[in-house]
Tab-separated table of C-alpha atoms and ligand atoms in Angstrom:
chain	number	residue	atom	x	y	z
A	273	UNK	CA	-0.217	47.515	27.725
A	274	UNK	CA	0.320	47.344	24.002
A	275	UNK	CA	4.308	46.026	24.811
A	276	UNK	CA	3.027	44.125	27.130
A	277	UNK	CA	0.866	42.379	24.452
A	278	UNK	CA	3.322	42.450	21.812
A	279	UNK	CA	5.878	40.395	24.162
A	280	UNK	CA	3.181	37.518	24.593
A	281	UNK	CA	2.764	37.581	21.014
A	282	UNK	CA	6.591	37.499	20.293
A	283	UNK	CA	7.015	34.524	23.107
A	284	UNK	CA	3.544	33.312	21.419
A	285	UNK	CA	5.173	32.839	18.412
A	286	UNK	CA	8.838	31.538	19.378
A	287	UNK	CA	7.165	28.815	20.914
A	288	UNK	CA	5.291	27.973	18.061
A	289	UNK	CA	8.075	27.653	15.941
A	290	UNK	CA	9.850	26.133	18.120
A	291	UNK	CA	7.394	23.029	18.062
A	292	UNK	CA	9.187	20.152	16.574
A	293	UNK	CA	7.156	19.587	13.150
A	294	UNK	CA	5.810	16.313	13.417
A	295	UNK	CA	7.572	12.911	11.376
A	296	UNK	CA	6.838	9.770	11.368
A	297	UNK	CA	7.264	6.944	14.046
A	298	UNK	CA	7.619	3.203	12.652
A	299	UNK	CA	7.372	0.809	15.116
A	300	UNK	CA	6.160	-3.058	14.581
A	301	UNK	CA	3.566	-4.621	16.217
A	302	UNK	CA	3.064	-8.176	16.512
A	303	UNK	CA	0.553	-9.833	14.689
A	304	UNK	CA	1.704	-13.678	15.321
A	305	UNK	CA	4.922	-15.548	16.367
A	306	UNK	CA	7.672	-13.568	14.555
A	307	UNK	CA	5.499	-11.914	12.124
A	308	UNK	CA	4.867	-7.763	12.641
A	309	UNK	CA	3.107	-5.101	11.251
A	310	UNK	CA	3.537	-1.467	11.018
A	311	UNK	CA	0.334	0.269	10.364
A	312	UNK	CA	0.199	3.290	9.243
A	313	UNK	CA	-2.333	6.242	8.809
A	314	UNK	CA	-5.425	6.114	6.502
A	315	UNK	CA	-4.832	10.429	5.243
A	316	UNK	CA	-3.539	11.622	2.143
A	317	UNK	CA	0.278	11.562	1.998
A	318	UNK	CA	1.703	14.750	4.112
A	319	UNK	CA	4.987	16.039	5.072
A	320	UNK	CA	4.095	14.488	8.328
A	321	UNK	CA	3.410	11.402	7.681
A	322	UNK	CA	6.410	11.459	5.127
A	323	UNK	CA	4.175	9.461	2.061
A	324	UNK	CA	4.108	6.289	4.677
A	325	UNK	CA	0.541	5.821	4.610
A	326	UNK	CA	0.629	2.681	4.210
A	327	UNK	CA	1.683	-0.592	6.443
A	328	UNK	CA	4.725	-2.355	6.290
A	329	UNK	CA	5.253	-5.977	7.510
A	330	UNK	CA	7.895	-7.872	8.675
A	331	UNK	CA	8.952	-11.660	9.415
A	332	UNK	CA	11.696	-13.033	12.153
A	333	UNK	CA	12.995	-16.330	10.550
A	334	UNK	CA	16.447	-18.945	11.461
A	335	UNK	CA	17.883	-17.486	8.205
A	336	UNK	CA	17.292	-13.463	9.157
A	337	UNK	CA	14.465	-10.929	8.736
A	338	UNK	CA	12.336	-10.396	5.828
A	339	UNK	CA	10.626	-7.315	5.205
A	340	UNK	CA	7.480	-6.403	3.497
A	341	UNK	CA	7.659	-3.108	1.373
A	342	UNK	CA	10.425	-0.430	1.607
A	343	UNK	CA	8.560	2.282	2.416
A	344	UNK	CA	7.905	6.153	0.267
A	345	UNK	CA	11.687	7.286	0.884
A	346	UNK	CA	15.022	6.455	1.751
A	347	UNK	CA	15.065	8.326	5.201
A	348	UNK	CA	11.775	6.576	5.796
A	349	UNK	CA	13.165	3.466	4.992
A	350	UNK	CA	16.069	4.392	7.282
A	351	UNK	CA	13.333	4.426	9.946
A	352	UNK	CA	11.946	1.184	8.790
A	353	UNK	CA	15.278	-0.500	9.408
A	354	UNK	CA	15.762	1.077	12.949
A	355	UNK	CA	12.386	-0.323	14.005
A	356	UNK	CA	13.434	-3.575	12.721
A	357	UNK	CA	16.386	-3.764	14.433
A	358	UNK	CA	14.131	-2.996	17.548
A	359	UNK	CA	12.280	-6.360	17.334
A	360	UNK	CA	14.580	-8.478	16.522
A	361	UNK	CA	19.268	-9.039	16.231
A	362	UNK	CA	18.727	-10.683	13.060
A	363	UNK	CA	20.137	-9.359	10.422
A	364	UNK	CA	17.742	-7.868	7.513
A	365	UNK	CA	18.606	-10.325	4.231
A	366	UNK	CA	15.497	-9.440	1.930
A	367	UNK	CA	12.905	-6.968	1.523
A	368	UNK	CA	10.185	-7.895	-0.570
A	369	UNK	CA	7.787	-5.092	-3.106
A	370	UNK	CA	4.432	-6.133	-2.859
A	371	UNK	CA	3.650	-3.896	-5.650
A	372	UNK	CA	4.640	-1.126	-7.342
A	373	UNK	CA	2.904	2.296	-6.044
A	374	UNK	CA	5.503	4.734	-4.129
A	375	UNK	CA	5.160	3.562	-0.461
A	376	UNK	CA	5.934	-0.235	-1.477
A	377	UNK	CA	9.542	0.321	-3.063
A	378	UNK	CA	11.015	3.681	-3.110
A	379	UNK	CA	12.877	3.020	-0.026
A	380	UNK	CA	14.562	0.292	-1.828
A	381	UNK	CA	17.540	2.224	-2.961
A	382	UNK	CA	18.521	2.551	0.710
A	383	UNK	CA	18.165	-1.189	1.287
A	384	UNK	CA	20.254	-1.654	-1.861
A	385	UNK	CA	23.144	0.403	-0.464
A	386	UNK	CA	23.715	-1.774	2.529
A	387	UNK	CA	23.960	-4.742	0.397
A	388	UNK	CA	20.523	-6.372	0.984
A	389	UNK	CA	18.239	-7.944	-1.477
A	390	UNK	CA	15.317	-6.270	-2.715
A	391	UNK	CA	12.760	-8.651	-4.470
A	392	UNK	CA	9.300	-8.074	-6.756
A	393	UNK	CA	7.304	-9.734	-9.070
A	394	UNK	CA	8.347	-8.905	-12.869
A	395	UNK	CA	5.242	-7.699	-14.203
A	396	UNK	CA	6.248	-4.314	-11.878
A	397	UNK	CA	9.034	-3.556	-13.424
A	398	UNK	CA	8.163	-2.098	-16.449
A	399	UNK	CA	5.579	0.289	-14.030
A	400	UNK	CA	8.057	0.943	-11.649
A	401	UNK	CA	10.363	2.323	-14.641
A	402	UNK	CA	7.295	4.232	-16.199
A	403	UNK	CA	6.154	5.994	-13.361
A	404	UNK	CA	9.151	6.364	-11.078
A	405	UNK	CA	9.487	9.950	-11.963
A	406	UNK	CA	5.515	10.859	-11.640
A	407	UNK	CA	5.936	9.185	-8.085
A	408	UNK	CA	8.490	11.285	-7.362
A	409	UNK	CA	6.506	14.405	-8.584
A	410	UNK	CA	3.705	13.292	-5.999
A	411	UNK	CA	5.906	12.932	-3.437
A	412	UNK	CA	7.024	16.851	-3.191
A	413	UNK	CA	5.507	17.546	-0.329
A	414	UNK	CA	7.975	15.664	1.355
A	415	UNK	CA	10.717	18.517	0.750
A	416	UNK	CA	13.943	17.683	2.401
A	417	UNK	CA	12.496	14.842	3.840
A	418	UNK	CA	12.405	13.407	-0.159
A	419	UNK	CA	16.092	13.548	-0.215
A	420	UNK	CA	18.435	11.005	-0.369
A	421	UNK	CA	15.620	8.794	-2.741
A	422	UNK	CA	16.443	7.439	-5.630
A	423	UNK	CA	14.222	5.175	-7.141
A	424	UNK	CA	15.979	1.452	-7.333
A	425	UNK	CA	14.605	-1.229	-9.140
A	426	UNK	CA	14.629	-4.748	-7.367
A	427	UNK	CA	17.829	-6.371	-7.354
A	428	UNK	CA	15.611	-9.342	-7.929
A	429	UNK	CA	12.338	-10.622	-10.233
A	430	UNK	CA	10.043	-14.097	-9.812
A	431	UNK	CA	8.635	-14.152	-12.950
A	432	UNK	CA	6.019	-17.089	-12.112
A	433	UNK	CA	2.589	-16.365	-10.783
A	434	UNK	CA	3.405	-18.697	-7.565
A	435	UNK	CA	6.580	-19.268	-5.814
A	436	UNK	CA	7.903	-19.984	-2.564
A	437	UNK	CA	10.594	-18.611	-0.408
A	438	UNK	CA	12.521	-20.926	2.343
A	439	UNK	CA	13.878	-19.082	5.233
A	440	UNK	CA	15.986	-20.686	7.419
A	441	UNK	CA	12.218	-23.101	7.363
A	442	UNK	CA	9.878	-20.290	7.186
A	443	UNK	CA	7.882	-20.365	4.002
A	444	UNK	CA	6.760	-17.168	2.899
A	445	UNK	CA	4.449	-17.920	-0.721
A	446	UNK	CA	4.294	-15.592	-3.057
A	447	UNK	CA	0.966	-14.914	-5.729
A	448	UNK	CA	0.649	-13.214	-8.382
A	449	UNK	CA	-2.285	-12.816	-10.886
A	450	UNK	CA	-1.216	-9.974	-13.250
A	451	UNK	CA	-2.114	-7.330	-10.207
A	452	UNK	CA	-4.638	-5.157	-10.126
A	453	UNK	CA	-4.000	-1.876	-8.126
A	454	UNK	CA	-0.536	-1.689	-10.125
A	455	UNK	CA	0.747	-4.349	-12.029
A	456	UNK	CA	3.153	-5.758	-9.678
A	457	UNK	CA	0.639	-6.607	-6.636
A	458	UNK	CA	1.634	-9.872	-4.806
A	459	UNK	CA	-0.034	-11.509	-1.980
A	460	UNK	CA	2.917	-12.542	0.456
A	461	UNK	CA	1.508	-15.818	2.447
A	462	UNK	CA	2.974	-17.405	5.425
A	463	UNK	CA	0.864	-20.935	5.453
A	464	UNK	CA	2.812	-21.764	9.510
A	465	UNK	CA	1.701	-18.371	10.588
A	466	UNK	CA	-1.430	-18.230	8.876
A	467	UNK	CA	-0.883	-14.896	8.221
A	468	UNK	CA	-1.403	-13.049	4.679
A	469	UNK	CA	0.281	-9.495	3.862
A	470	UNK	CA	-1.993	-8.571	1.057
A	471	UNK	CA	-0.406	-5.499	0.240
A	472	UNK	CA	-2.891	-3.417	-2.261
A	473	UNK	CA	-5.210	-6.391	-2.899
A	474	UNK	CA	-7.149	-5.400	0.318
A	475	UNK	CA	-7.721	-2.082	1.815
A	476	UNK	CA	-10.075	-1.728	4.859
A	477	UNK	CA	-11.006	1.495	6.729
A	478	UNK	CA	-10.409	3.247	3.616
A	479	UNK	CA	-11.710	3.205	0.481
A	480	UNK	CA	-9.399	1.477	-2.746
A	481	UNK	CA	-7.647	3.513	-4.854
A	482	UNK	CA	-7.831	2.672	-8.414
A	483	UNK	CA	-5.387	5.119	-11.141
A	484	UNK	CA	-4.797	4.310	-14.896
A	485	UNK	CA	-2.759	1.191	-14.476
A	486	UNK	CA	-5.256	-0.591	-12.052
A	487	UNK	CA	-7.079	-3.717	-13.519
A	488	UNK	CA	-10.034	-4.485	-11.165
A	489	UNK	CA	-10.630	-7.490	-13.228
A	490	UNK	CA	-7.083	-9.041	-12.387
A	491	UNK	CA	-7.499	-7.961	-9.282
A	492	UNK	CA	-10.289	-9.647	-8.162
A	493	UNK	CA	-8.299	-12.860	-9.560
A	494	UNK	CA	-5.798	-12.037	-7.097
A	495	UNK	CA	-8.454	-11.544	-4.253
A	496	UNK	CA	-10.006	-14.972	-5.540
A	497	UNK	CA	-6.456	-16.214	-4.509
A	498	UNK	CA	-6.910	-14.838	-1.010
A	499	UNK	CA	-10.661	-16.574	-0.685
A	500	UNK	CA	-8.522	-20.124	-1.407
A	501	UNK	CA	-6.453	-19.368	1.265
A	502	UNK	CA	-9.005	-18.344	3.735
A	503	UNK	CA	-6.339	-16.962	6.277
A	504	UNK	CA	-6.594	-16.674	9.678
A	505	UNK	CA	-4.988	-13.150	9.442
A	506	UNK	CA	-4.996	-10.179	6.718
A	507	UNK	CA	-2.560	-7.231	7.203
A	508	UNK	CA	-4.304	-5.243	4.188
A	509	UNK	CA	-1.742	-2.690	2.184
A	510	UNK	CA	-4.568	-0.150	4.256
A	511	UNK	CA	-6.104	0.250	7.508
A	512	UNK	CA	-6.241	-1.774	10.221
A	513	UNK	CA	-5.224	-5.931	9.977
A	514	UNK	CA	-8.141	-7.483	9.195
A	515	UNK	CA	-9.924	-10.897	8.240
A	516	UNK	CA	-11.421	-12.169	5.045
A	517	UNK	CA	-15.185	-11.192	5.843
A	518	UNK	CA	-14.047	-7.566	6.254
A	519	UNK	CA	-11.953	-8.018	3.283
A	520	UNK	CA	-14.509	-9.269	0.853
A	521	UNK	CA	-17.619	-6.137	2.181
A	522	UNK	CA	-14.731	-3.437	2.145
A	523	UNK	CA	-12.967	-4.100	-1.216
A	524	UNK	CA	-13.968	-7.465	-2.698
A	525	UNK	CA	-18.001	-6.164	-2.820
A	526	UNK	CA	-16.601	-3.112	-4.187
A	527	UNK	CA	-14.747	-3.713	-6.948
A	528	UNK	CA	-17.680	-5.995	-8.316
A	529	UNK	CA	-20.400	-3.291	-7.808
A	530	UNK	CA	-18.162	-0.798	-9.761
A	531	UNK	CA	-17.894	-3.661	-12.161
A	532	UNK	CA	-21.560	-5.026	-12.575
A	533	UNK	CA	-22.824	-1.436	-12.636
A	534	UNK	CA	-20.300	0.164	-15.497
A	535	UNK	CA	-21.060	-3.216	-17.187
A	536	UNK	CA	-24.223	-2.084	-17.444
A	537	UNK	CA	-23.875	1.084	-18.229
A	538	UNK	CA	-21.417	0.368	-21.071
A	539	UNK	CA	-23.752	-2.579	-22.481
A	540	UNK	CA	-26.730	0.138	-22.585
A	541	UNK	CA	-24.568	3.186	-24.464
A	542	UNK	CA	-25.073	4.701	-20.998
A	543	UNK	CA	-22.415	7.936	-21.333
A	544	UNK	CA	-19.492	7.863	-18.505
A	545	UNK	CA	-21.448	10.882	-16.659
A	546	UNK	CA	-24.759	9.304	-15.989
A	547	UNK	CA	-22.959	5.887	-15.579
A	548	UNK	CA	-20.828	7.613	-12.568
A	549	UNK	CA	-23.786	9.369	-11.362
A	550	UNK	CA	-26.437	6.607	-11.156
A	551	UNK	CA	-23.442	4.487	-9.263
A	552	UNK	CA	-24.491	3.589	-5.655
A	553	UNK	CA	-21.950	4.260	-3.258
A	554	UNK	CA	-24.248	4.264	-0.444
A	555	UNK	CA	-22.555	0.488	1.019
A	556	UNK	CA	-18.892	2.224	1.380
A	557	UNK	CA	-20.225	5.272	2.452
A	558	UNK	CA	-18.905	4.941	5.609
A	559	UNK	CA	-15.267	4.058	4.646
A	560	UNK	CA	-12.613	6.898	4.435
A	561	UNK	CA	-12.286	9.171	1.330
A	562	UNK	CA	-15.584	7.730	0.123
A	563	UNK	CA	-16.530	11.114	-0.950
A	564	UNK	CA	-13.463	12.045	-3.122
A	565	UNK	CA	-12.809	8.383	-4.425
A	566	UNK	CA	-15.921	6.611	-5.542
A	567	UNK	CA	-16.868	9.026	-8.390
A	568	UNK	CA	-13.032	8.281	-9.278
A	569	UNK	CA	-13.747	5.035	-9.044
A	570	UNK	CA	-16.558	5.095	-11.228
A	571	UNK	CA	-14.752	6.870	-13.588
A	572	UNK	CA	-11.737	4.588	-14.545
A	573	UNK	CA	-13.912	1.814	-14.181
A	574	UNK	CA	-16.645	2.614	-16.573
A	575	UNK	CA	-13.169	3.321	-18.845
A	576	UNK	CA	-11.726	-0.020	-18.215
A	577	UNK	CA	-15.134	-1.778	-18.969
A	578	UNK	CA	-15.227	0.276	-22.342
A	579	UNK	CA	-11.901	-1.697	-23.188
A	580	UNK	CA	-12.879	-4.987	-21.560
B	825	ZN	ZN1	-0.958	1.823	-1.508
């Protein structure tokens, strides 16, 4: 009996281990005529989902493809560029950094090695160099899967707030308004396709995340930019694509109630406890990480309104 029970748990356990961990799978879906979107999962960054939790975009155009954020790591940017190569023969000619967290340009240095443009706004450079290593850092629980990465600036900087890009006759419009989740942020427009890639200007499902170098007053500049627009189409930097009305209730109506109330709070001599406290999260209860992030939230925002 008791071998008998010791071989299932031996077999019990070779099978176990022999489960393929999980990794993951990029593949573009489209969102209008040429344009795609990867999205990826809402968590935390994992092993498994190898710091890509975040979506990726990509446009077909006459003059080659065009891709939207690198991705957390070279061998997930290795990924990137197989699924690319699965929606369309063009050849990849530019990848643009819609900002300047992890997910949107670590892969870069893989891009870089195969000869192909990598492009950003300049205000993330100096962020990019700052925090490259701290990045890194976060990114350990990748392991092996980390290797191979090594952080690449853009080969590439606009240094105006608007520009435009002409692909074989594809315009793809760039804004920037000093960013606001990192310095870098830029809305990537595509006025034919009606399509915006906001990158971290709009998060939906999920609630924003907001670190030392966010500025949610810039920020909601740059989401004022996306209310001129009005596009048909939002693929957010989070979640699910989207359109403006969900944009404005899940990050716009956010970052201005973490704003009116710290206001407040600061105006009054209100100390950063109480201020956090007495903020109502109740409206974005229901978005993801609402529980670890809005007392966060409230936190570097009553900080930045202190300065402001
Ligand atoms: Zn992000």
């Amino acid at each position: 009996m008791r071998t008998r029970f010791t071989a299932l748990a031996t077999l019990l356990a070779a099978s176990l281990l022999a489960l393929p961990a999980s990794a993951v799978e990029v593949s573009f879906q489209p969102v209008a005529d040429g344009v795609y979107a990867y999205i990826g999962e809402i968590e935390g960054r994992s092993y498994d989902n190898e710091g890509l939790n975040a979506n990726i975009g990509l446009v077909v155009t006459a003059a080659g493809a065009v891709l939207i954020d690198s991705g957390s790591s070279h061998q997930v940017a290795a990924k990137i560029h197989e699924a690319v190569r699965k929606v369309t023969t063009q050849p990849l000619k530019l990848v643009i950094n819609t900002g300047d967290q992890d997910h949107r340009w670590l892969g870069n240095g893989y891009f870089a090695g195969l000869g192909i443009q990598t492009l950003a706004h300049a205000d993330a450079k100096a962020d990019m160099q700052a925090r490259a290593g701290e990045q890194m850092d976060g990114l350990k629980v990748l392991r092996e899967r980390l290797d191979g990465t090594r952080p690449t600036l853009p080969s590439r900087f606009v240094t105006t707030q608007d520009s435009t890009l002409d692909m074989g006759g594809t315009l793809i419009e760039l804004r920037h308004r000093q960013g606001g989740h990192t310095p870098g942020d830029t809305l990537v427009w595509l006025p034919q396709k009606n399509v915006l890639f906001s990158g971290d200007v709009v998060y939906v499902d999920r609630v924003l995340g907001l670190h030392p170098v966010s500025r949610t007053k810039t920020w909601l500049d740059s989401f004022a930019v996306i209310e001129q627009i009005k596009p048909h189409t939002i693929v957010p930097g989070h979640g699910s694509v989207t359109n403006l009305t969900t944009a404005q209730a899940q990050t716009r109506d956010l970052l201005l109630a973490l704003r009116t109330h710290m206001k407040k709070a600061v105006d009054e001599g209100m100390d950063i406890s109480a201020a956090v406290k007495s903020f109502n999260g109740q409206p974005f209860a229901h978005l993801k990480h609402a529980d670890v992030w809005l007392p966060q939230l409230a936190n570097l925002t009553y900080l930045e309104m202190e300065r402001e």
